[in-house]
Amino acid sequence: MIKVKIKTYIKTLLTSGLLLISSNSLAAIHNVTTESELQTAISNSVDGDTINVTSGTYNLTTTLAIAKTLTIQGTGSSLTALDGVNSNRIINFTGGTSKTLTLKNIQLQNGLSNDGSGGAGLLINSGTVNINSVSFKENSATSGNGGAIANSGTANISRTTFGFNHVLHGAANGSAIANAALASLTIDYSSILNNVSDANPSVSGAVHNQGTLTISSTVLADNTINCSVGTTVTSAGYNWQSDNSCVGLNLLTDLNNQIDHGLSNTLENNGLIQVFQPTSTSALVNKSTSTCSGIDAVGTTVPQNVKCDIGAIEYFSPITSIASASPISCRTDDDNDSDDDCDDYDDDDDAESREIFGAGSFNAMTSLLLFLSFIFNHLMRKFNDQ
């Protein structure tokens, strides 16, 4: 009886491990460097995959249609932008309630929507979209709501910038974001500036809400108006707006009818995306909660001071000089051959590392599966021989 129980336990344990590893090994990493590779990666991917988009501007000839659980993220050290070239919507997400799209470290710019659905940068028909450290720039909806985003599902937006997006149609709302009835939208640590409604300026806000909307630690300024609301906005505190149109931002830590935010007037290059850069005297610096942690939209550790800053970017004071700094030295062979103590690292090394820990991880998982299978069969033979 004991022998049978041990055999059953080992079989259950190893089988569970095999199933777990097998399910994880299905997720793959796709590294892309061209628009065609990006389209192919989306087509060939399965739920759980990650697509790494190398630095550069990707001029899209057609909309990226996504109906899977995917992560699309910029990699590298300079601007990574998906560009609709003023001809195409950039992303159309139709994943359904069980699917989740994650966008990270990437810029969506020059998208165009003229089909009545809005969302020139991103159209969310259903499902969940998590948006972190993204910039939406100069996207235009000539009809329909939402210059940058039209949301009919669930959207969670963090450390994200919206600048110079437009709605142009007479009845259109939400020059930056339109949140439809029954939809859910959460915005934190984001910057929403200079978004314009050309057709209906008195009632068309940069953020238009008909569903559920919660905002925290976000700056809304220099838009035609900041908000147009069909339902009340819920504040989680520490918001800054240049008018009082975002009804519901009324906690003691919210700042309404403010004048000078102290951000740059243009979107400036800063790593993988463009942002409204704060100055040292910005009214947003050190005005959020002290319990924040992590990094901001461009990789700066937060907080830099006692508290976090409001908006997508934490003000970072650069070090201008270091006292008594001495050069870093390392030993090289006298014959200057390549076998020395000083290794050079460049983009090729980074690419190789990403490849090893990216698509190559599938091969490692396969090897592990084969090894566990061998152990399982070996143990079972031992028990059967006794």
Tab-separated table of C-alpha atoms in Angstrom:
chain	number	residue	atom	x	y	z
A	1	MET	CA	0.000	0.000	0.000
A	2	ILE	CA	2.837	2.394	0.885
A	3	LYS	CA	4.528	1.603	-2.403
A	4	VAL	CA	1.361	2.438	-4.341
A	5	LYS	CA	0.903	5.721	-2.468
A	6	ILE	CA	4.498	6.771	-3.148
A	7	LYS	CA	4.158	5.910	-6.815
A	8	THR	CA	0.919	7.892	-7.032
A	9	TYR	CA	2.492	10.886	-5.252
A	10	ILE	CA	5.537	10.957	-7.537
A	11	LYS	CA	3.376	10.575	-10.615
A	12	THR	CA	1.085	13.423	-9.552
A	13	LEU	CA	3.991	15.711	-8.636
A	14	LEU	CA	5.923	15.195	-11.842
A	15	THR	CA	2.838	15.363	-14.032
A	16	SER	CA	1.819	18.672	-12.441
A	17	GLY	CA	5.304	20.055	-13.004
A	18	LEU	CA	5.295	18.943	-16.610
A	19	LEU	CA	1.922	20.540	-17.250
A	20	LEU	CA	2.976	23.811	-15.602
A	21	ILE	CA	6.227	24.067	-17.517
A	22	SER	CA	4.539	23.023	-20.739
A	23	SER	CA	1.958	25.802	-20.436
A	24	ASN	CA	4.639	28.392	-19.681
A	25	SER	CA	6.809	27.234	-22.557
A	26	LEU	CA	4.034	28.059	-25.008
A	27	ALA	CA	4.658	31.776	-24.424
A	28	ALA	CA	7.352	33.122	-26.729
A	29	ILE	CA	9.243	36.367	-27.238
A	30	HIS	CA	9.302	37.890	-30.714
A	31	ASN	CA	11.972	40.503	-31.502
A	32	VAL	CA	11.018	42.747	-34.434
A	33	THR	CA	12.840	45.470	-36.344
A	34	THR	CA	10.469	46.234	-39.259
A	35	GLU	CA	6.773	46.850	-39.788
A	36	SER	CA	6.368	43.589	-41.703
A	37	GLU	CA	8.036	41.659	-38.878
A	38	LEU	CA	5.678	43.340	-36.415
A	39	GLN	CA	2.611	42.373	-38.443
A	40	THR	CA	3.929	38.812	-38.797
A	41	ALA	CA	4.664	38.533	-35.076
A	42	ILE	CA	1.119	39.590	-34.223
A	43	SER	CA	-0.314	37.066	-36.688
A	44	ASN	CA	1.883	34.194	-35.492
A	45	SER	CA	1.718	34.885	-31.762
A	46	VAL	CA	-0.390	33.009	-29.240
A	47	ASP	CA	-1.897	34.134	-25.955
A	48	GLY	CA	0.798	35.182	-23.510
A	49	ASP	CA	3.472	36.082	-26.056
A	50	THR	CA	5.610	39.234	-25.877
A	51	ILE	CA	6.637	41.321	-28.877
A	52	ASN	CA	9.771	43.435	-28.401
A	53	VAL	CA	9.872	46.383	-30.805
A	54	THR	CA	13.392	47.669	-31.390
A	55	SER	CA	13.987	51.436	-31.343
A	56	GLY	CA	12.871	53.252	-34.483
A	57	THR	CA	9.779	54.636	-36.210
A	58	TYR	CA	7.460	52.051	-37.750
A	59	ASN	CA	5.302	53.574	-40.500
A	60	LEU	CA	2.189	51.420	-40.593
A	61	THR	CA	0.545	50.641	-43.912
A	62	THR	CA	-2.449	49.093	-42.158
A	63	THR	CA	-4.000	48.932	-38.696
A	64	LEU	CA	-2.574	46.448	-36.193
A	65	ALA	CA	-5.546	44.157	-35.514
A	66	ILE	CA	-5.125	42.313	-32.208
A	67	ALA	CA	-7.478	39.768	-30.644
A	68	LYS	CA	-5.064	37.929	-28.317
A	69	THR	CA	-3.462	38.346	-24.927
A	70	LEU	CA	-0.199	40.042	-25.890
A	71	THR	CA	2.472	42.371	-24.578
A	72	ILE	CA	3.923	44.868	-27.053
A	73	GLN	CA	6.841	46.853	-25.694
A	74	GLY	CA	9.593	49.087	-26.939
A	75	THR	CA	13.189	48.048	-26.381
A	76	GLY	CA	16.473	49.833	-26.881
A	77	SER	CA	17.577	53.301	-25.819
A	78	SER	CA	15.856	55.765	-28.170
A	79	LEU	CA	12.420	56.642	-29.524
A	80	THR	CA	10.234	53.665	-30.424
A	81	ALA	CA	7.133	54.825	-32.303
A	82	LEU	CA	4.246	53.198	-34.131
A	83	ASP	CA	3.218	55.787	-36.736
A	84	GLY	CA	-0.146	55.803	-38.501
A	85	VAL	CA	1.295	58.289	-41.058
A	86	ASN	CA	-2.000	60.234	-40.816
A	87	SER	CA	-3.693	57.468	-42.803
A	88	ASN	CA	-4.452	54.584	-40.443
A	89	ARG	CA	-5.698	53.807	-36.972
A	90	ILE	CA	-2.724	52.309	-35.148
A	91	ILE	CA	-4.252	49.507	-33.025
A	92	ASN	CA	-7.695	47.906	-33.059
A	93	PHE	CA	-8.138	45.579	-30.067
A	94	THR	CA	-11.014	43.114	-30.311
A	95	GLY	CA	-9.904	40.504	-27.809
A	96	GLY	CA	-13.121	39.903	-25.921
A	97	THR	CA	-13.519	39.905	-22.159
A	98	SER	CA	-10.950	37.147	-21.569
A	99	LYS	CA	-8.070	38.823	-23.419
A	100	THR	CA	-5.564	41.424	-22.212
A	101	LEU	CA	-3.314	43.660	-24.283
A	102	THR	CA	-0.344	45.310	-22.564
A	103	LEU	CA	1.486	48.285	-24.108
A	104	LYS	CA	4.773	49.458	-22.569
A	105	ASN	CA	7.568	51.890	-23.410
A	106	ILE	CA	6.266	52.839	-26.833
A	107	GLN	CA	4.814	55.865	-28.651
A	108	LEU	CA	1.654	55.857	-30.785
A	109	GLN	CA	1.591	58.834	-33.135
A	110	ASN	CA	-0.124	60.254	-36.222
A	111	GLY	CA	-3.011	57.809	-36.123
A	112	LEU	CA	-6.172	58.657	-38.078
A	113	SER	CA	-9.723	57.434	-37.530
A	114	ASN	CA	-12.374	58.383	-40.076
A	115	ASP	CA	-14.797	55.442	-39.796
A	116	GLY	CA	-16.991	56.868	-37.037
A	117	SER	CA	-15.521	54.704	-34.258
A	118	GLY	CA	-12.871	57.123	-32.980
A	119	GLY	CA	-9.731	55.909	-31.254
A	120	ALA	CA	-7.155	56.933	-33.839
A	121	GLY	CA	-4.317	55.641	-31.685
A	122	LEU	CA	-6.103	52.764	-29.978
A	123	LEU	CA	-9.637	51.430	-30.335
A	124	ILE	CA	-10.665	49.115	-27.485
A	125	ASN	CA	-13.797	47.237	-28.481
A	126	SER	CA	-13.741	44.889	-25.489
A	127	GLY	CA	-11.309	43.178	-23.158
A	128	THR	CA	-8.643	44.789	-21.008
A	129	VAL	CA	-5.756	47.013	-22.077
A	130	ASN	CA	-2.948	47.909	-19.672
A	131	ILE	CA	-0.980	50.967	-20.796
A	132	ASN	CA	2.258	51.836	-19.012
A	133	SER	CA	4.886	54.413	-19.990
A	134	VAL	CA	3.321	55.128	-23.378
A	135	SER	CA	3.002	58.406	-25.292
A	136	PHE	CA	0.042	59.257	-27.551
A	137	LYS	CA	0.967	62.109	-29.880
A	138	GLU	CA	-0.929	63.911	-32.663
A	139	ASN	CA	-3.632	61.316	-33.252
A	140	SER	CA	-6.836	62.579	-34.914
A	141	ALA	CA	-10.392	61.290	-35.060
A	142	THR	CA	-12.303	63.011	-37.846
A	143	SER	CA	-15.474	61.234	-36.729
A	144	GLY	CA	-16.307	59.416	-33.521
A	145	ASN	CA	-15.062	60.003	-29.982
A	146	GLY	CA	-11.511	59.710	-28.725
A	147	GLY	CA	-8.644	61.332	-30.579
A	148	ALA	CA	-6.063	58.974	-29.066
A	149	ILE	CA	-8.148	56.270	-27.331
A	150	ALA	CA	-11.761	55.150	-27.603
A	151	ASN	CA	-12.512	52.663	-24.824
A	152	SER	CA	-15.478	50.302	-24.658
A	153	GLY	CA	-13.760	47.753	-22.407
A	154	THR	CA	-11.372	48.184	-19.493
A	155	ALA	CA	-8.355	50.486	-19.772
A	156	ASN	CA	-5.717	50.926	-17.072
A	157	ILE	CA	-3.396	53.827	-17.889
A	158	SER	CA	-0.264	54.661	-15.907
A	159	ARG	CA	2.783	56.914	-16.459
A	160	THR	CA	1.431	57.882	-19.866
A	161	THR	CA	1.497	61.123	-21.874
A	162	PHE	CA	-1.241	62.489	-24.157
A	163	GLY	CA	-0.216	65.471	-26.266
A	164	PHE	CA	-1.650	67.308	-29.293
A	165	ASN	CA	-4.404	64.795	-30.080
A	166	HIS	CA	-7.585	65.970	-31.859
A	167	VAL	CA	-11.250	65.313	-32.468
A	168	LEU	CA	-12.623	67.118	-35.498
A	169	HIS	CA	-16.236	66.001	-35.911
A	170	GLY	CA	-19.083	68.279	-34.792
A	171	ALA	CA	-20.475	65.928	-32.136
A	172	ALA	CA	-17.179	64.275	-31.182
A	173	ASN	CA	-15.810	64.268	-27.637
A	174	GLY	CA	-12.625	63.248	-25.916
A	175	SER	CA	-9.734	64.777	-27.813
A	176	ALA	CA	-7.417	62.485	-25.825
A	177	ILE	CA	-9.643	59.720	-24.405
A	178	ALA	CA	-13.295	58.744	-24.731
A	179	ASN	CA	-14.660	56.282	-22.168
A	180	ALA	CA	-17.956	54.778	-23.328
A	181	ALA	CA	-20.981	53.822	-21.246
A	182	LEU	CA	-20.345	50.634	-19.213
A	183	ALA	CA	-16.598	50.953	-19.875
A	184	SER	CA	-14.009	51.256	-17.107
A	185	LEU	CA	-11.048	53.648	-17.172
A	186	THR	CA	-8.318	54.203	-14.587
A	187	ILE	CA	-5.645	56.885	-15.035
A	188	ASP	CA	-2.738	57.492	-12.682
A	189	TYR	CA	0.541	59.380	-12.878
A	190	SER	CA	-0.174	60.679	-16.373
A	191	SER	CA	0.103	63.969	-18.277
A	192	ILE	CA	-2.762	65.111	-20.527
A	193	LEU	CA	-1.918	68.406	-22.243
A	194	ASN	CA	-2.598	70.372	-25.429
A	195	ASN	CA	-5.367	68.137	-26.754
A	196	VAL	CA	-7.864	69.962	-28.944
A	197	SER	CA	-11.466	69.740	-30.054
A	198	ASP	CA	-11.939	71.818	-33.194
A	199	ALA	CA	-15.640	71.255	-33.619
A	200	ASN	CA	-17.311	71.372	-30.214
A	201	PRO	CA	-14.932	73.262	-27.936
A	202	SER	CA	-17.340	74.308	-25.203
A	203	VAL	CA	-18.334	70.772	-24.169
A	204	SER	CA	-15.722	68.427	-25.644
A	205	GLY	CA	-13.130	67.565	-23.021
A	206	ALA	CA	-9.738	65.986	-23.442
A	207	VAL	CA	-11.181	63.180	-21.324
A	208	HIS	CA	-14.800	62.324	-22.092
A	209	ASN	CA	-16.463	59.951	-19.658
A	210	GLN	CA	-19.746	58.079	-19.858
A	211	GLY	CA	-18.627	55.039	-17.877
A	212	THR	CA	-16.544	54.488	-14.747
A	213	LEU	CA	-13.485	56.729	-14.399
A	214	THR	CA	-10.919	57.031	-11.602
A	215	ILE	CA	-8.025	59.525	-11.794
A	216	SER	CA	-5.030	60.023	-9.508
A	217	SER	CA	-1.738	61.950	-9.578
A	218	THR	CA	-2.501	63.244	-13.078
A	219	VAL	CA	-2.090	66.682	-14.655
A	220	LEU	CA	-4.724	67.981	-17.097
A	221	ALA	CA	-3.898	71.343	-18.641
A	222	ASP	CA	-3.865	73.442	-21.808
A	223	ASN	CA	-6.598	71.330	-23.400
A	224	THR	CA	-9.639	72.893	-25.048
A	225	ILE	CA	-11.302	71.857	-21.805
A	226	ASN	CA	-10.019	69.107	-19.549
A	227	CYS	CA	-13.091	66.926	-19.061
A	228	SER	CA	-16.599	66.425	-20.325
A	229	VAL	CA	-18.485	64.022	-18.125
A	230	GLY	CA	-21.738	62.170	-18.423
A	231	THR	CA	-21.005	60.432	-15.127
A	232	THR	CA	-18.958	61.626	-12.178
A	233	VAL	CA	-15.206	61.240	-12.112
A	234	THR	CA	-13.813	59.543	-9.008
A	235	SER	CA	-10.650	61.043	-7.569
A	236	ALA	CA	-7.973	58.970	-5.858
A	237	GLY	CA	-6.193	62.230	-5.015
A	238	TYR	CA	-3.234	64.393	-6.026
A	239	ASN	CA	-4.605	65.635	-9.364
A	240	TRP	CA	-3.780	69.015	-10.956
A	241	GLN	CA	-6.063	70.669	-13.516
A	242	SER	CA	-6.102	74.081	-15.137
A	243	ASP	CA	-9.897	74.400	-14.870
A	244	ASN	CA	-12.580	72.635	-12.831
A	245	SER	CA	-14.267	70.705	-15.638
A	246	CYS	CA	-13.252	67.292	-14.280
A	247	VAL	CA	-16.122	67.162	-11.815
A	248	GLY	CA	-15.244	64.903	-8.919
A	249	LEU	CA	-11.606	65.915	-8.495
A	250	ASN	CA	-12.454	67.509	-5.181
A	251	LEU	CA	-10.326	65.853	-2.539
A	252	LEU	CA	-8.115	68.019	-0.348
A	253	THR	CA	-5.070	66.874	-2.316
A	254	ASP	CA	-6.604	67.817	-5.695
A	255	LEU	CA	-5.624	71.186	-7.184
A	256	ASN	CA	-8.198	72.868	-9.448
A	257	ASN	CA	-8.159	76.096	-11.476
A	258	GLN	CA	-4.371	76.165	-11.454
A	259	ILE	CA	-2.338	78.398	-13.763
A	260	ASP	CA	1.295	77.391	-14.289
A	261	HIS	CA	2.200	73.702	-14.272
A	262	GLY	CA	5.857	74.230	-15.184
A	263	LEU	CA	6.040	71.570	-17.895
A	264	SER	CA	7.636	72.025	-21.294
A	265	ASN	CA	5.287	73.280	-24.025
A	266	THR	CA	6.452	70.656	-26.501
A	267	LEU	CA	6.984	66.928	-26.355
A	268	GLU	CA	10.682	66.263	-25.845
A	269	ASN	CA	12.704	63.139	-26.539
A	270	ASN	CA	13.501	61.233	-23.382
A	271	GLY	CA	14.337	57.596	-23.928
A	272	LEU	CA	11.777	55.418	-25.710
A	273	ILE	CA	8.984	58.021	-25.742
A	274	GLN	CA	8.460	61.785	-25.917
A	275	VAL	CA	7.209	63.568	-22.800
A	276	PHE	CA	6.328	66.963	-21.344
A	277	GLN	CA	9.459	67.535	-19.284
A	278	PRO	CA	9.116	69.195	-15.836
A	279	THR	CA	11.416	71.944	-14.626
A	280	SER	CA	12.855	72.190	-11.131
A	281	THR	CA	10.286	74.888	-10.280
A	282	SER	CA	7.289	72.997	-11.668
A	283	ALA	CA	4.154	73.169	-9.530
A	284	LEU	CA	3.871	69.394	-9.928
A	285	VAL	CA	7.153	68.504	-8.225
A	286	ASN	CA	6.822	66.821	-4.830
A	287	LYS	CA	3.028	67.228	-4.858
A	288	SER	CA	1.877	63.598	-4.916
A	289	THR	CA	1.891	60.864	-2.295
A	290	SER	CA	4.971	59.674	-0.414
A	291	THR	CA	3.959	56.015	-0.703
A	292	CYS	CA	4.786	55.698	-4.403
A	293	SER	CA	7.567	53.464	-5.686
A	294	GLY	CA	9.015	52.021	-8.876
A	295	ILE	CA	10.021	54.015	-11.939
A	296	ASP	CA	8.418	56.755	-14.016
A	297	ALA	CA	7.689	56.798	-17.755
A	298	VAL	CA	11.352	57.164	-18.709
A	299	GLY	CA	12.919	54.902	-16.104
A	300	THR	CA	13.669	57.366	-13.298
A	301	THR	CA	13.348	55.894	-9.820
A	302	VAL	CA	10.475	57.387	-7.819
A	303	PRO	CA	10.276	59.254	-5.618
A	304	GLN	CA	13.305	61.487	-6.186
A	305	ASN	CA	12.351	63.623	-3.182
A	306	VAL	CA	10.136	63.113	-0.148
A	307	LYS	CA	7.077	62.659	-2.362
A	308	CYS	CA	6.368	61.705	-5.945
A	309	ASP	CA	5.589	64.318	-8.582
A	310	ILE	CA	2.202	64.643	-10.266
A	311	GLY	CA	2.231	63.450	-13.871
A	312	ALA	CA	4.056	60.911	-15.998
A	313	ILE	CA	7.560	62.204	-15.303
A	314	GLU	CA	9.494	62.587	-12.074
A	315	TYR	CA	11.755	65.627	-12.023
A	316	PHE	CA	15.343	64.422	-11.965
A	317	SER	CA	18.140	66.803	-11.049
A	318	PRO	CA	21.164	65.834	-13.162
A	319	ILE	CA	24.576	65.590	-11.527
A	320	THR	CA	26.716	68.297	-13.113
A	321	SER	CA	30.016	67.386	-11.459
A	322	ILE	CA	31.524	64.753	-9.210
A	323	ALA	CA	34.266	65.796	-6.810
A	324	SER	CA	37.563	63.925	-6.956
A	325	ALA	CA	36.356	61.698	-9.742
A	326	SER	CA	39.069	59.583	-11.295
A	327	PRO	CA	38.938	57.673	-14.553
A	328	ILE	CA	38.008	54.021	-14.428
A	329	SER	CA	40.891	51.886	-15.607
A	330	CYS	CA	41.228	48.266	-16.552
A	331	ARG	CA	44.064	46.011	-17.590
A	332	THR	CA	44.646	45.199	-21.225
A	333	ASP	CA	47.241	42.902	-22.705
A	334	ASP	CA	50.299	44.586	-24.126
A	335	ASP	CA	49.700	43.064	-27.533
A	336	ASN	CA	46.208	44.639	-27.603
A	337	ASP	CA	44.526	41.362	-28.455
A	338	SER	CA	40.884	40.745	-27.667
A	339	ASP	CA	41.568	38.469	-24.683
A	340	ASP	CA	41.889	41.024	-21.893
A	341	ASP	CA	40.040	42.292	-18.831
A	342	CYS	CA	38.255	45.113	-20.671
A	343	ASP	CA	35.180	43.920	-22.557
A	344	ASP	CA	33.279	46.235	-24.852
A	345	TYR	CA	29.501	46.050	-24.793
A	346	ASP	CA	27.439	47.402	-27.620
A	347	ASP	CA	23.990	47.043	-29.126
A	348	ASP	CA	24.980	43.738	-30.729
A	349	ASP	CA	25.712	42.303	-27.284
A	350	ASP	CA	22.336	43.509	-26.032
A	351	ALA	CA	20.607	41.975	-29.018
A	352	GLU	CA	22.403	38.683	-28.435
A	353	SER	CA	21.371	38.674	-24.778
A	354	ARG	CA	17.764	39.375	-25.688
A	355	GLU	CA	17.869	36.528	-28.154
A	356	ILE	CA	19.298	34.126	-25.575
A	357	PHE	CA	16.669	34.975	-23.008
A	358	GLY	CA	13.940	35.592	-25.585
A	359	ALA	CA	13.030	33.170	-28.319
A	360	GLY	CA	15.784	30.845	-27.125
A	361	SER	CA	13.946	30.331	-23.838
A	362	PHE	CA	11.573	28.029	-25.687
A	363	ASN	CA	14.442	25.625	-26.418
A	364	ALA	CA	15.486	25.678	-22.764
A	365	MET	CA	11.952	24.808	-21.705
A	366	THR	CA	11.853	21.979	-24.218
A	367	SER	CA	15.095	20.543	-22.825
A	368	LEU	CA	13.742	20.773	-19.286
A	369	LEU	CA	10.577	18.967	-20.319
A	370	LEU	CA	12.588	16.136	-21.836
A	371	PHE	CA	14.751	15.875	-18.711
A	372	LEU	CA	11.756	15.712	-16.356
A	373	SER	CA	10.110	13.164	-18.586
A	374	PHE	CA	13.260	11.009	-18.401
A	375	ILE	CA	13.326	11.258	-14.580
A	376	PHE	CA	9.657	10.367	-14.373
A	377	ASN	CA	10.025	7.267	-16.551
A	378	HIS	CA	13.187	6.176	-14.712
A	379	LEU	CA	11.510	6.376	-11.295
A	380	MET	CA	8.447	4.524	-12.473
A	381	ARG	CA	10.591	1.692	-13.865
A	382	LYS	CA	12.412	1.423	-10.520
A	383	PHE	CA	9.135	1.093	-8.636
A	384	ASN	CA	7.749	-1.442	-11.094
A	385	ASP	CA	10.879	-3.598	-10.755
A	386	GLN	CA	10.505	-3.864	-6.984
